[in-house]
C-alpha atoms as one frame of an Amber mdcrd trajectory, in Angstrom:
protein
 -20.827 -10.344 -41.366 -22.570 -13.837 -40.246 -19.495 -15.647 -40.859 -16.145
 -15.661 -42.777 -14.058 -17.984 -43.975 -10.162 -17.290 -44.652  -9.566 -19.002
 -48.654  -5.726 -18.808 -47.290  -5.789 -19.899 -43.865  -8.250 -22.806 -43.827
  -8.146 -24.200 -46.892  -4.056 -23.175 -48.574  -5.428 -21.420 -51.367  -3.061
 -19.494 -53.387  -2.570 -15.782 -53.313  -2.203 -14.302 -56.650  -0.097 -11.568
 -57.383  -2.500  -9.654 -59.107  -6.049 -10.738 -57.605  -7.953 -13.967 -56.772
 -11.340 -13.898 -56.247 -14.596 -16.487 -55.996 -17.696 -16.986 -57.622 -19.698
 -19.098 -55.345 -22.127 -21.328 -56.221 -25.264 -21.118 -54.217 -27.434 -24.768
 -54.087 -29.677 -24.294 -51.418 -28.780 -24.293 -48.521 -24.754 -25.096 -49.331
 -22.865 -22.158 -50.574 -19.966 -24.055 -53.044 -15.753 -22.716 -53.021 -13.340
 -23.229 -55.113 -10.091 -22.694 -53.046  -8.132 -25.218 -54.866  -5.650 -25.573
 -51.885  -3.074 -28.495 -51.810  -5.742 -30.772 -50.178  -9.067 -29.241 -51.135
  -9.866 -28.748 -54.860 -13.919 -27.713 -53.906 -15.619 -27.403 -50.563 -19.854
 -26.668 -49.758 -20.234 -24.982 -46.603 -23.264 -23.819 -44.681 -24.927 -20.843
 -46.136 -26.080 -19.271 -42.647 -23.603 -21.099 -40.369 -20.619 -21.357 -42.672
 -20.432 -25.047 -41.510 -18.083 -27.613 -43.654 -20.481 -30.451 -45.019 -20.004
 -33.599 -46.772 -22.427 -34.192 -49.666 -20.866 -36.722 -52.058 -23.227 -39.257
 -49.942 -20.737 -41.425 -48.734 -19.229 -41.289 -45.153 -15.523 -40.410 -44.675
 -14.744 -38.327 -47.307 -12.956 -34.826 -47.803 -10.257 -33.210 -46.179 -10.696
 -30.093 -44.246  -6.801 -28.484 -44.151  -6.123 -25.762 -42.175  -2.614 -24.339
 -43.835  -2.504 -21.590 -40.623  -4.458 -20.123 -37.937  -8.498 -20.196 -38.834
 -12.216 -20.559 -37.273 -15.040 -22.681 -38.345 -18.155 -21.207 -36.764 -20.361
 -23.843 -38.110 -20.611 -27.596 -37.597 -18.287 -30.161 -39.672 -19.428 -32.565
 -41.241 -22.271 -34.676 -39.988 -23.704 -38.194 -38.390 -23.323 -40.359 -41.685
 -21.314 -38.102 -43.327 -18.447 -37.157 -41.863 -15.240 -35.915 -43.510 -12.024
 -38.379 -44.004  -9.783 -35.918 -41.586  -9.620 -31.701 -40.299  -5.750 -31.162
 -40.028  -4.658 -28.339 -38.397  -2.372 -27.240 -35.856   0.735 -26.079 -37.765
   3.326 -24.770 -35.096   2.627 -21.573 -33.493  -1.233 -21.367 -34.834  -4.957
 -21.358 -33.455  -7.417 -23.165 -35.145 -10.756 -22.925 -33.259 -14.044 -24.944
 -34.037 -17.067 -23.613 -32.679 -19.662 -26.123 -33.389 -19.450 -30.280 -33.639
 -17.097 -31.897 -35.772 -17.972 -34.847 -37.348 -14.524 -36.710 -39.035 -12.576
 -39.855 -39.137  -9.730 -38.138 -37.653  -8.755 -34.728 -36.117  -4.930 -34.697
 -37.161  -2.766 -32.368 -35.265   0.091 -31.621 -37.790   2.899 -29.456 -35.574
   3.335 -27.254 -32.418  -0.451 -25.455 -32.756  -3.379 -25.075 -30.851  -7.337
 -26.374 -31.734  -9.358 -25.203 -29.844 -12.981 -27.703 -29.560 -15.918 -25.853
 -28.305 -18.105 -29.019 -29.442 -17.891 -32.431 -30.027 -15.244 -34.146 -31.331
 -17.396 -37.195 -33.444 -14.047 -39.217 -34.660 -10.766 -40.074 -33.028  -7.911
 -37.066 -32.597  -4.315 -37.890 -33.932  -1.151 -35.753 -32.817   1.713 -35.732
 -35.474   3.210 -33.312 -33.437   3.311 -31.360 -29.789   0.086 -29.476 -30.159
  -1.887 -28.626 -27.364  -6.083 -29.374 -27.877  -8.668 -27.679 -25.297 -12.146
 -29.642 -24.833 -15.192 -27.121 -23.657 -16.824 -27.873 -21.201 -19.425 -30.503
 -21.712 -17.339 -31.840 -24.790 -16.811 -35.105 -25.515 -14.258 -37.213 -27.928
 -16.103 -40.471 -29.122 -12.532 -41.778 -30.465  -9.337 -42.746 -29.647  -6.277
 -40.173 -28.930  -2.898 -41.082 -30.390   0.241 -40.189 -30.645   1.461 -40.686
 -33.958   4.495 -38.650 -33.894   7.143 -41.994 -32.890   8.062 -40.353 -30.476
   7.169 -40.512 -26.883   5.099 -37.919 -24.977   4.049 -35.612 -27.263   0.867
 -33.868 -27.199  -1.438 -32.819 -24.672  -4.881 -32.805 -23.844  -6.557 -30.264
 -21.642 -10.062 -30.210 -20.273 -11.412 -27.013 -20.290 -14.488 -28.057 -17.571
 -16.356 -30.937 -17.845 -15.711 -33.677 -20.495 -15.463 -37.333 -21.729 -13.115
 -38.919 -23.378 -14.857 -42.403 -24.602 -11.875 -43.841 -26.408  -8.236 -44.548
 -25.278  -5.845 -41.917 -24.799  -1.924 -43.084 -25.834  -0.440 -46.079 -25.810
   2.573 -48.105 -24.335   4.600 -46.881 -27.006   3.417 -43.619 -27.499   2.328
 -41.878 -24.501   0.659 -38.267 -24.235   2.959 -35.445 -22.994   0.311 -34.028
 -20.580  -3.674 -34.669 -19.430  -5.018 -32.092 -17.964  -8.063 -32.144 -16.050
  -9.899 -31.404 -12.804 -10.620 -27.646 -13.180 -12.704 -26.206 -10.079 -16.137
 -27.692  -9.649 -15.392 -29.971 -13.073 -16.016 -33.598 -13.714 -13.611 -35.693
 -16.288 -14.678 -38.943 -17.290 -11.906 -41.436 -19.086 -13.938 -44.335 -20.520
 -10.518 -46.420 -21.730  -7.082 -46.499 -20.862  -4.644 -43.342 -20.330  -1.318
 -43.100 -21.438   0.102 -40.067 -20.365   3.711 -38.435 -19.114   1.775 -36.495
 -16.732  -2.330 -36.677 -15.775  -2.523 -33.077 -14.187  -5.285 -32.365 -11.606
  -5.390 -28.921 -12.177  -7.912 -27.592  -9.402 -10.462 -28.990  -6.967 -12.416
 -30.713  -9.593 -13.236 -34.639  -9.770 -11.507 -36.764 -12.856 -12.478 -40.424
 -13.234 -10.325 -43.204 -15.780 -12.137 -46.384 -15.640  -9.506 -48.317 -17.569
  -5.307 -48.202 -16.667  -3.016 -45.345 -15.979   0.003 -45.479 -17.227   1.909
 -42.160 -15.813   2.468 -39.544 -13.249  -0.773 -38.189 -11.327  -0.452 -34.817
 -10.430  -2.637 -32.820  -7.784  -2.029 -29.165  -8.595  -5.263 -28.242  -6.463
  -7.495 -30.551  -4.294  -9.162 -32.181  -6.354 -10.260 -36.218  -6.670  -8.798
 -38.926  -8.839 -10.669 -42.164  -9.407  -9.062 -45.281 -10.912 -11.782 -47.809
 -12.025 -12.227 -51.061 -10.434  -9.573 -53.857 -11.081  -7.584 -50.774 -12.751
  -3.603 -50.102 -12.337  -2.163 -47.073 -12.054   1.877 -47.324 -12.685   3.391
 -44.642 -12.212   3.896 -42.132  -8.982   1.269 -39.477  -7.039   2.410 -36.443
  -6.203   0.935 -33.175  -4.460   2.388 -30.734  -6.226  -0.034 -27.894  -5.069
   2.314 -26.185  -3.123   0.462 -26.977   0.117   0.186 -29.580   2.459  -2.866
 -32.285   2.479  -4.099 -31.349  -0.565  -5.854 -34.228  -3.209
């Protein structure tokens, strides 16, 4: 098939017993569900792409729930109208979004996985210690919290290159774990990092043009730049295993 979507999975819908089934509705180019999950009465997604979309005309609205593991192969949401929130990442689950997602705010809800293979158009919210991957050439236009209450949770990994234009943590809320610096990768930080560990995780460049505010850790020989007038606070460590390296 060109693309499938899991009623269950991505959107909580409720098993019957004895059968449930869908009638879509077909308006053009939108193809129109009815999983009636806990979150998501209706949904219109991409007839060829199977894409989420947002067509009440009004930014910021809709939420995308992922109740389990799941794939969007389409793009969610769009410039101008972009969904309220995607929530996913429920311990021990992959999500994976293969196109750009357009939202207020990517919420990570447990101990899960989302995987980004596009851009992340919206700021990206842990509410628990999930991991999210960035492909490389992704970016994140928003801000990266931790909104758990509880320190270091969360990490962010750079899959190759990728910016992050927004601020990542804060004092009272750090990120578990950056990591960055894959072989023959660049990582660009526009804003400040807050982070129990920024992991340099091969031979690859990372740059954070505001303050860092936690351990830098060479795990290859690769190059960290702080920006000008920037503080880094913490220690920096070659933890490669061999001598001279970063």
């Amino acid at each position: 098939c060109r693309w499938l979507l899991d009623m269950v999975q991505d959107f909580g819908a409720e098993e019957r017993q004895w059968y449930t089934g869908q009638c879509p509705l077909v308006d053009g180019t939108k193809v129109i569900l009815a999983p009636c999950g806990p979150n998501t009465l209706l949904v219109a997604v991409d007839s060829v792409t199977g894409g989420v979309a947002n067509d009440t005309g009004i930014d910021g609205q809709g939420t995308f729930d992922f109740a389990g593991s799941g794939t969007v192969g389409g793009q969610v949401g769009a410039a101008g109208a972009s969904l309220k929130a995607v929530s996913a990442g429920v311990d021990s689950t992959v999500v994976t979004l293969f196109d750009d997602v357009y939202a207020q705010a990517l919420e990570v809800n447990g101990a899960g996985t989302v995987a980004l293979d596009g851009n992340l158009n919206g700021a990206l919210d842990y509410y628990g210690d999930g991991i999210v991957t960035l492909s490389s050439g992704g970016t994140i236009t928003g801000n990266v919290t931790n909104a758990t209450l509880t320190d270091a949770q969360g990490i962010l990994m750079f899959l190759g290159d990728g910016t992050l234009a927004g601020q990542a943590g804060s004092a009272l809320a750090s990120l578990k774990a950056v990591n960055v610096g894959g072989d023959g990768t660049n990582s660009l930080f526009s804003g400040a990092v807050y982070a129990q560990a920024f992991n340099i995780t091969g031979t690859g460049a990372a740059t954070v043009d505001g303050d860092l505010a936690g351990a830098v850790s060479y795990q290859g020989d690769g190059t960290f730049t702080l920006g000008d007038n920037r503080v880094l606070s913490a220690a920096v460590t070659n933890d490669s295993g061999t001598d001279g390296q970063g």
